[in-house]
Amino acid sequence: MRVEVSDLASFREAARGLLVRGVPPDKVLFTEERERQASLLGADTVASSAPVAGLSVPPAFLDLAERVACHRSPERWGGLYRVLWRLTHGERKLLEVVSDEDVYRLHTLAKAVQRDAHKMKAFVRFRKVDREGEEYFIAWHRPDHLIVRHVAPFFARRFPSMRWSILTPDASVSWDRERLTYGPGVPRSEAPEGDALEEMWSTYYASTFNPARLNVRAMRAEMPQKHWATLPEARLIPELVRGAPERTAKMVRPRMEVSDASLYLPEHQDLASLARAAHGCKACPLHERATQTVFGEGPVDARLMLVGEQPGDNEDREGRPFIGPAGQLLDEVLAGVGLDRQQLYVTNAVKHFGWMEGDEKKRLHAKPGRREVLACKAWLEAEVRQVKPRMILCLGATAAQSFLGPGFRINLSRGQVFETPWAPAWMATFHPSALLRMPDERARAQARLHFEEDVRRAAETLRAMR
Amino acid sequence: MDVRKKLEILADAAKYDASCSSSGGKRKAGKEGLGSVEGMGICHSYTPDGRCVSLLKILLTNFCIYDCQYCINRISSDTARARFTPAEVVQLTLDFYKRNYIEGLFLSSGVIKSPDFTMEQLVEVARTLREVHGFQGYIHLKAVPGASKELIDAAGRYADRLSANIELPTDGDLKKLAPEKSFTVTGETMKEISSRVAQSKAEREESPKAPKFAPAGQSTQMIVGATPTPDATILDTASRLYTRFKLKRVYYSAYSPIPIVDARLPAKSPPLVREHRLYQADWLLRFYGFRVDELAPPEHPDLSLEMDPKLAWALRRRESFPVDVNRAARELLLRVPGMGVRTVDRLIRIRRWHRITLADLARLRVPLTRVKPFIVTADHRPTLLLDSSRLVEKVKPAPTQLSLFTAAQEALTGEL
Ligand code: SF4
Ligand code: SF4
């Protein structure tokens, strides 16, 4: 027996008639009404709208049927009728056995519909157009199943104060702030292109993506590619994916601001060539007033690298780092913990003396600014690359900040050993000249103690790393 | 600075916050309003990191007077700064919402001037959306720890969810990396929220018209892997938060290296799998009746990265198996690796009418190879001895199945 149905209502009517006449499922073939033209045989008429006593079905069935009816599969009516038959023929609790083959099949259809409906709620993108001076929102969407009527009320609840239409190839729906009106399917070409806000949305989409967690498979599973065509943000995906490794690398390493001195780096970067090239460095204005470049010195295989701030007056005249009063203090403390200056590599974060005019034409040390430190950083990094020290000891905040940026605070973090990209052990402590300059005697003594303690810890750390 | 540039900076700065889901609660706009919240949230897009975009997740400003070392917004970081006005956030939210890009707003902020000053601004955004524009979409506000009771109360009136972030698993970790923060202050804020949520629930039972207070509850976030603290401690903290403050969710966020590194932090992120293992363990604590010391006992304070925590537990406790699917109590079935809450509840319903076989399990999409050694069905009794050394090999998921996606799905559905 052949029965034609077009939607859930006509199925219910037909099914009621079949049940009353006691037609078992294997004797019925359901066909879609829109296929009628192709059929030569007229379909049997079984419609019955009269309520039938004793044919009540659990509400859960109607709920399930509503979703199943949205599925495109032509088998859905047959499947529904089979379960309906069994429910009314002694298996009233059948729906609870979700692992039953017939029930399971209906659930599979319902699930596909539900997923499709969910995707529609998620991936409809309205575009604003102007209609006679009024805002109007239009979206084009391509669902897998016949879900427009099923999902439209959701949009009416969500956007009650807007006028909108959702167009799909099978059906369309509009909301005029009062009621929903359904219409025929609409091709994509009739939908508006673009919306002023799409650029803003794309900006958001790109910024909220964390390249360190790239996982394209998960994205594709949730956002099937067939929907990408109507998602403005999807255009960015290839570029975001391509750029992710590089962006991640930048996140893992400190952001490289380009140091101006890198223009002066020689082709061969052994220490001697570096020192020679540094003598011609004009990457920042400091070279103009200084006598000469004071480059680092020490053996290329030094295990400990000391980094100071900047050469002083004496260093500027002699051309060697740490030879003034601060250098003497440093030597003393180093010797105290058994470190031989000859075996260390000693350098400064900034290689030219910076000064101001003082009384009687004395040259007064002027602390380098962030610009000079950054400009000169290429030299320091080249030295680190050559020497590959096991440990770096930064003397003073400027040296430490040259590595870690302006946020580093000596008072909070001095004396702690950190693992860094530059050396397995990295520590910062006071600058020896700070110890000489402190006006308060007690503070000076205190700082000196801390300084000695830090240098001792550095020496111990180094020894432990053998 | 134009709004687009601000958006770029302030969305970027917010991306390290893991809490972005929008489920829970119910709201419906009036005729002149906009928006709705209907149970399960909707993910409107997915970024190539596989995470969903359901909310406009931004900071009001990424300037912060605090100096939490793991955070890119800390005062000592030299990141580009920007600051939205409340009106700009309101406009963006409405514009995005009307195009169906988002479910609502998740607004957080660096701490500017003081916790109260910051909280006031956040509340102002939510108030304008709700009262001036009749907006009924989802709103999640950051509750700034230490903000006054009055402001927290106001925030809960407008928001669906509030979250005060615990940030790190122990007070010691906080002392080290976020010296301005403490469990005590954050705990005070959480306590205020949870007691107001409870109060409003009670009032609404008396009269359904009583005002709602953060109907989707409160959540928090913990950064994982910035300190060496083991999983057992992390889960302990989480389970205490669940019981004490009735949190809806604890979000675990694998520490993500931030552009300007501090040498005190690891330069690499911990494996993301660890984050997912924590989510799985978290589900087992909340919905499966497991205790922290069962999942992460003192001899194994870190969860296994190779297998999910339930399977790891089952292998340690082989004597509890096999379990008869047709007879065993719910609590026991919940402990079978590979069977989730939904599956178990269905099985319990099915077995009233019909003896369960392996075919039933297959139709419920239970992973049979994993489950078989642990169960008895009408047509199956495990032949593989549970103490066989091949067992581990047999039930351990293949490395390809260990994808983050699988783990993330499990974390969402709780099917373990
Ligand atoms: S201070 Fe450094 S960057 Fe500036 S000129 Fe001298 S060597 Fe070059
Ligand atoms: S208080 Fe929040 S925004 Fe400020 S530094 Fe700490 S974690 Fe970052």
PDB file of C-alpha atoms in Angstrom, chain B residues 184-358:
ATOM      1  CA  THR B 184      41.563  35.503  51.456  1.00  0.00           C
ATOM      2  CA  VAL B 185      40.517  38.496  49.402  1.00  0.00           C
ATOM      3  CA  THR B 186      39.341  36.451  46.415  1.00  0.00           C
ATOM      4  CA  GLY B 187      37.552  34.090  48.822  1.00  0.00           C
ATOM      5  CA  GLU B 188      35.656  37.000  50.387  1.00  0.00           C
ATOM      6  CA  THR B 189      34.402  38.038  46.979  1.00  0.00           C
ATOM      7  CA  MET B 190      33.418  34.462  46.110  1.00  0.00           C
ATOM      8  CA  LYS B 191      31.620  34.102  49.397  1.00  0.00           C
ATOM      9  CA  GLU B 192      29.639  37.260  48.812  1.00  0.00           C
ATOM     10  CA  ILE B 193      28.595  36.021  45.392  1.00  0.00           C
ATOM     11  CA  SER B 194      27.619  32.554  46.572  1.00  0.00           C
ATOM     12  CA  SER B 195      25.535  33.826  49.456  1.00  0.00           C
ATOM     13  CA  ARG B 196      23.725  36.303  47.231  1.00  0.00           C
ATOM     14  CA  VAL B 197      23.059  33.558  44.665  1.00  0.00           C
ATOM     15  CA  ALA B 198      21.623  31.327  47.389  1.00  0.00           C
ATOM     16  CA  GLN B 199      19.543  34.149  48.814  1.00  0.00           C
ATOM     17  CA  SER B 200      18.051  35.021  45.466  1.00  0.00           C
ATOM     18  CA  LYS B 201      17.242  31.364  44.772  1.00  0.00           C
ATOM     19  CA  ALA B 202      15.393  31.133  48.057  1.00  0.00           C
ATOM     20  CA  GLU B 203      13.490  34.338  47.356  1.00  0.00           C
ATOM     21  CA  ARG B 204      12.481  33.135  43.937  1.00  0.00           C
ATOM     22  CA  GLU B 205      11.092  29.964  45.408  1.00  0.00           C
ATOM     23  CA  GLU B 206       8.809  32.115  47.529  1.00  0.00           C
ATOM     24  CA  SER B 207       7.917  34.407  44.692  1.00  0.00           C
ATOM     25  CA  PRO B 208       9.013  33.826  41.087  1.00  0.00           C
ATOM     26  CA  LYS B 209       9.037  37.584  40.574  1.00  0.00           C
ATOM     27  CA  ALA B 210      11.926  38.179  42.967  1.00  0.00           C
ATOM     28  CA  PRO B 211      14.977  39.581  41.154  1.00  0.00           C
ATOM     29  CA  LYS B 212      17.538  37.150  39.777  1.00  0.00           C
ATOM     30  CA  PHE B 213      21.117  37.254  40.954  1.00  0.00           C
ATOM     31  CA  ALA B 214      23.717  35.818  38.578  1.00  0.00           C
ATOM     32  CA  PRO B 215      21.363  32.995  37.538  1.00  0.00           C
ATOM     33  CA  ALA B 216      24.159  31.104  35.775  1.00  0.00           C
ATOM     34  CA  GLY B 217      26.168  31.132  38.994  1.00  0.00           C
ATOM     35  CA  GLN B 218      29.836  31.858  39.469  1.00  0.00           C
ATOM     36  CA  SER B 219      32.979  30.400  38.048  1.00  0.00           C
ATOM     37  CA  THR B 220      36.693  30.919  38.411  1.00  0.00           C
ATOM     38  CA  GLN B 221      39.892  30.329  36.533  1.00  0.00           C
ATOM     39  CA  MET B 222      43.146  28.756  37.553  1.00  0.00           C
ATOM     40  CA  ILE B 223      46.341  28.975  35.545  1.00  0.00           C
ATOM     41  CA  VAL B 224      48.102  25.658  35.298  1.00  0.00           C
ATOM     42  CA  GLY B 225      51.772  25.091  34.718  1.00  0.00           C
ATOM     43  CA  ALA B 226      53.150  28.492  35.672  1.00  0.00           C
ATOM     44  CA  THR B 227      54.360  26.905  38.911  1.00  0.00           C
ATOM     45  CA  PRO B 228      55.427  23.332  39.665  1.00  0.00           C
ATOM     46  CA  THR B 229      52.349  22.637  41.833  1.00  0.00           C
ATOM     47  CA  PRO B 230      51.042  19.100  41.123  1.00  0.00           C
ATOM     48  CA  ASP B 231      47.581  18.148  39.865  1.00  0.00           C
ATOM     49  CA  ALA B 232      46.523  16.753  43.247  1.00  0.00           C
ATOM     50  CA  THR B 233      46.867  20.200  44.803  1.00  0.00           C
ATOM     51  CA  ILE B 234      45.110  21.858  41.890  1.00  0.00           C
ATOM     52  CA  LEU B 235      42.164  19.456  42.159  1.00  0.00           C
ATOM     53  CA  ASP B 236      42.079  19.872  45.915  1.00  0.00           C
ATOM     54  CA  THR B 237      41.750  23.609  45.544  1.00  0.00           C
ATOM     55  CA  ALA B 238      39.071  23.136  42.896  1.00  0.00           C
ATOM     56  CA  SER B 239      37.035  20.724  44.957  1.00  0.00           C
ATOM     57  CA  ARG B 240      37.182  23.014  47.963  1.00  0.00           C
ATOM     58  CA  LEU B 241      35.947  25.873  45.794  1.00  0.00           C
ATOM     59  CA  TYR B 242      33.083  23.738  44.498  1.00  0.00           C
ATOM     60  CA  THR B 243      31.923  22.844  47.979  1.00  0.00           C
ATOM     61  CA  ARG B 244      32.551  26.125  49.745  1.00  0.00           C
ATOM     62  CA  PHE B 245      31.299  28.564  47.173  1.00  0.00           C
ATOM     63  CA  LYS B 246      29.062  26.338  45.023  1.00  0.00           C
ATOM     64  CA  LEU B 247      30.989  27.277  41.922  1.00  0.00           C
ATOM     65  CA  LYS B 248      29.473  26.230  38.597  1.00  0.00           C
ATOM     66  CA  ARG B 249      32.806  25.745  36.891  1.00  0.00           C
ATOM     67  CA  VAL B 250      36.488  25.931  37.538  1.00  0.00           C
ATOM     68  CA  TYR B 251      38.325  26.706  34.329  1.00  0.00           C
ATOM     69  CA  TYR B 252      41.855  25.442  33.964  1.00  0.00           C
ATOM     70  CA  SER B 253      44.014  27.396  31.622  1.00  0.00           C
ATOM     71  CA  ALA B 254      47.323  25.971  30.575  1.00  0.00           C
ATOM     72  CA  TYR B 255      49.829  28.718  31.144  1.00  0.00           C
ATOM     73  CA  SER B 256      50.390  30.366  27.825  1.00  0.00           C
ATOM     74  CA  PRO B 257      53.685  32.076  27.278  1.00  0.00           C
ATOM     75  CA  ILE B 258      53.052  35.759  26.982  1.00  0.00           C
ATOM     76  CA  PRO B 259      54.832  37.949  24.478  1.00  0.00           C
ATOM     77  CA  ILE B 260      57.136  39.664  26.913  1.00  0.00           C
ATOM     78  CA  VAL B 261      58.469  36.864  29.028  1.00  0.00           C
ATOM     79  CA  ASP B 262      59.585  37.120  32.546  1.00  0.00           C
ATOM     80  CA  ALA B 263      62.544  34.906  33.199  1.00  0.00           C
ATOM     81  CA  ARG B 264      60.855  33.530  36.297  1.00  0.00           C
ATOM     82  CA  LEU B 265      58.265  31.753  34.206  1.00  0.00           C
ATOM     83  CA  PRO B 266      58.668  28.746  31.989  1.00  0.00           C
ATOM     84  CA  ALA B 267      59.247  29.801  28.390  1.00  0.00           C
ATOM     85  CA  LYS B 268      57.127  26.910  27.133  1.00  0.00           C
ATOM     86  CA  SER B 269      53.552  26.032  27.882  1.00  0.00           C
ATOM     87  CA  PRO B 270      52.768  22.839  29.732  1.00  0.00           C
ATOM     88  CA  PRO B 271      51.287  20.203  27.442  1.00  0.00           C
ATOM     89  CA  LEU B 272      47.708  21.087  26.657  1.00  0.00           C
ATOM     90  CA  VAL B 273      46.815  17.493  27.421  1.00  0.00           C
ATOM     91  CA  ARG B 274      47.405  18.294  31.057  1.00  0.00           C
ATOM     92  CA  GLU B 275      44.727  20.918  30.937  1.00  0.00           C
ATOM     93  CA  HIS B 276      42.291  18.399  29.466  1.00  0.00           C
ATOM     94  CA  ARG B 277      43.159  15.762  32.012  1.00  0.00           C
ATOM     95  CA  LEU B 278      42.292  18.294  34.687  1.00  0.00           C
ATOM     96  CA  TYR B 279      38.933  18.975  33.073  1.00  0.00           C
ATOM     97  CA  GLN B 280      38.258  15.246  32.943  1.00  0.00           C
ATOM     98  CA  ALA B 281      39.216  14.804  36.566  1.00  0.00           C
ATOM     99  CA  ASP B 282      37.087  17.789  37.463  1.00  0.00           C
ATOM    100  CA  TRP B 283      34.043  16.082  35.861  1.00  0.00           C
ATOM    101  CA  LEU B 284      34.772  12.901  37.741  1.00  0.00           C
ATOM    102  CA  LEU B 285      34.790  14.859  40.983  1.00  0.00           C
ATOM    103  CA  ARG B 286      31.547  16.663  40.305  1.00  0.00           C
ATOM    104  CA  PHE B 287      29.377  14.091  38.569  1.00  0.00           C
ATOM    105  CA  TYR B 288      30.877  10.661  39.180  1.00  0.00           C
ATOM    106  CA  GLY B 289      31.443  10.605  42.911  1.00  0.00           C
ATOM    107  CA  PHE B 290      35.224  10.362  42.774  1.00  0.00           C
ATOM    108  CA  ARG B 291      37.429  11.878  45.454  1.00  0.00           C
ATOM    109  CA  VAL B 292      40.624  13.782  44.723  1.00  0.00           C
ATOM    110  CA  ASP B 293      42.784  11.203  46.469  1.00  0.00           C
ATOM    111  CA  GLU B 294      41.346   8.450  44.276  1.00  0.00           C
ATOM    112  CA  LEU B 295      42.272  10.266  41.069  1.00  0.00           C
ATOM    113  CA  ALA B 296      45.558  11.739  42.203  1.00  0.00           C
ATOM    114  CA  PRO B 297      46.758   9.695  45.179  1.00  0.00           C
ATOM    115  CA  PRO B 298      49.873  10.813  47.037  1.00  0.00           C
ATOM    116  CA  GLU B 299      52.006   8.311  45.108  1.00  0.00           C
ATOM    117  CA  HIS B 300      50.791   9.759  41.780  1.00  0.00           C
ATOM    118  CA  PRO B 301      50.096  13.434  42.525  1.00  0.00           C
ATOM    119  CA  ASP B 302      50.026  14.215  38.802  1.00  0.00           C
ATOM    120  CA  LEU B 303      47.404  12.813  36.445  1.00  0.00           C
ATOM    121  CA  SER B 304      48.613  10.508  33.712  1.00  0.00           C
ATOM    122  CA  LEU B 305      49.038  12.287  30.408  1.00  0.00           C
ATOM    123  CA  GLU B 306      48.635   9.038  28.495  1.00  0.00           C
ATOM    124  CA  MET B 307      45.214   7.968  29.619  1.00  0.00           C
ATOM    125  CA  ASP B 308      42.180   9.571  31.104  1.00  0.00           C
ATOM    126  CA  PRO B 309      41.971   9.686  34.891  1.00  0.00           C
ATOM    127  CA  LYS B 310      39.108   7.200  35.137  1.00  0.00           C
ATOM    128  CA  LEU B 311      40.958   4.555  33.174  1.00  0.00           C
ATOM    129  CA  ALA B 312      44.083   5.190  35.227  1.00  0.00           C
ATOM    130  CA  TRP B 313      42.030   4.725  38.388  1.00  0.00           C
ATOM    131  CA  ALA B 314      40.421   1.523  37.109  1.00  0.00           C
ATOM    132  CA  LEU B 315      43.799   0.031  36.305  1.00  0.00           C
ATOM    133  CA  ARG B 316      44.956   0.780  39.816  1.00  0.00           C
ATOM    134  CA  ARG B 317      41.763  -0.780  41.219  1.00  0.00           C
ATOM    135  CA  ARG B 318      41.317  -3.892  39.094  1.00  0.00           C
ATOM    136  CA  GLU B 319      39.760  -5.818  41.949  1.00  0.00           C
ATOM    137  CA  SER B 320      36.581  -3.696  41.597  1.00  0.00           C
ATOM    138  CA  PHE B 321      35.895  -5.232  38.171  1.00  0.00           C
ATOM    139  CA  PRO B 322      34.184  -6.700  36.212  1.00  0.00           C
ATOM    140  CA  VAL B 323      30.895  -4.941  36.813  1.00  0.00           C
ATOM    141  CA  ASP B 324      27.620  -6.518  35.641  1.00  0.00           C
ATOM    142  CA  VAL B 325      25.844  -3.997  33.442  1.00  0.00           C
ATOM    143  CA  ASN B 326      22.497  -5.720  34.004  1.00  0.00           C
ATOM    144  CA  ARG B 327      22.692  -5.660  37.787  1.00  0.00           C
ATOM    145  CA  ALA B 328      25.247  -3.204  39.175  1.00  0.00           C
ATOM    146  CA  ALA B 329      24.246  -0.027  40.975  1.00  0.00           C
ATOM    147  CA  ARG B 330      24.565   3.318  39.232  1.00  0.00           C
ATOM    148  CA  GLU B 331      27.596   4.381  41.290  1.00  0.00           C
ATOM    149  CA  LEU B 332      29.503   1.298  40.188  1.00  0.00           C
ATOM    150  CA  LEU B 333      28.576   1.653  36.539  1.00  0.00           C
ATOM    151  CA  LEU B 334      29.754   5.241  36.616  1.00  0.00           C
ATOM    152  CA  ARG B 335      33.208   3.971  37.470  1.00  0.00           C
ATOM    153  CA  VAL B 336      33.563   1.855  34.355  1.00  0.00           C
ATOM    154  CA  PRO B 337      36.055   3.504  31.987  1.00  0.00           C
ATOM    155  CA  GLY B 338      34.303   4.525  28.787  1.00  0.00           C
ATOM    156  CA  MET B 339      30.820   4.849  30.237  1.00  0.00           C
ATOM    157  CA  GLY B 340      29.529   8.336  30.856  1.00  0.00           C
ATOM    158  CA  VAL B 341      26.652   9.616  32.938  1.00  0.00           C
ATOM    159  CA  ARG B 342      24.296   9.718  29.971  1.00  0.00           C
ATOM    160  CA  THR B 343      25.132   6.175  28.913  1.00  0.00           C
ATOM    161  CA  VAL B 344      24.737   4.850  32.427  1.00  0.00           C
ATOM    162  CA  ASP B 345      21.357   6.489  32.916  1.00  0.00           C
ATOM    163  CA  ARG B 346      20.148   5.105  29.611  1.00  0.00           C
ATOM    164  CA  LEU B 347      21.360   1.628  30.463  1.00  0.00           C
ATOM    165  CA  ILE B 348      19.514   1.745  33.745  1.00  0.00           C
ATOM    166  CA  ARG B 349      16.312   2.623  31.927  1.00  0.00           C
ATOM    167  CA  ILE B 350      16.836   0.046  29.197  1.00  0.00           C
ATOM    168  CA  ARG B 351      17.605  -2.828  31.537  1.00  0.00           C
ATOM    169  CA  ARG B 352      14.185  -2.574  33.135  1.00  0.00           C
ATOM    170  CA  TRP B 353      12.695  -3.866  29.895  1.00  0.00           C
ATOM    171  CA  HIS B 354      15.390  -5.830  28.249  1.00  0.00           C
ATOM    172  CA  ARG B 355      18.668  -7.674  29.056  1.00  0.00           C
ATOM    173  CA  ILE B 356      21.598  -5.603  27.878  1.00  0.00           C
ATOM    174  CA  THR B 357      23.957  -7.088  25.301  1.00  0.00           C
ATOM    175  CA  LEU B 358      27.106  -5.838  23.622  1.00  0.00           C
TER     176      LEU B 358
END
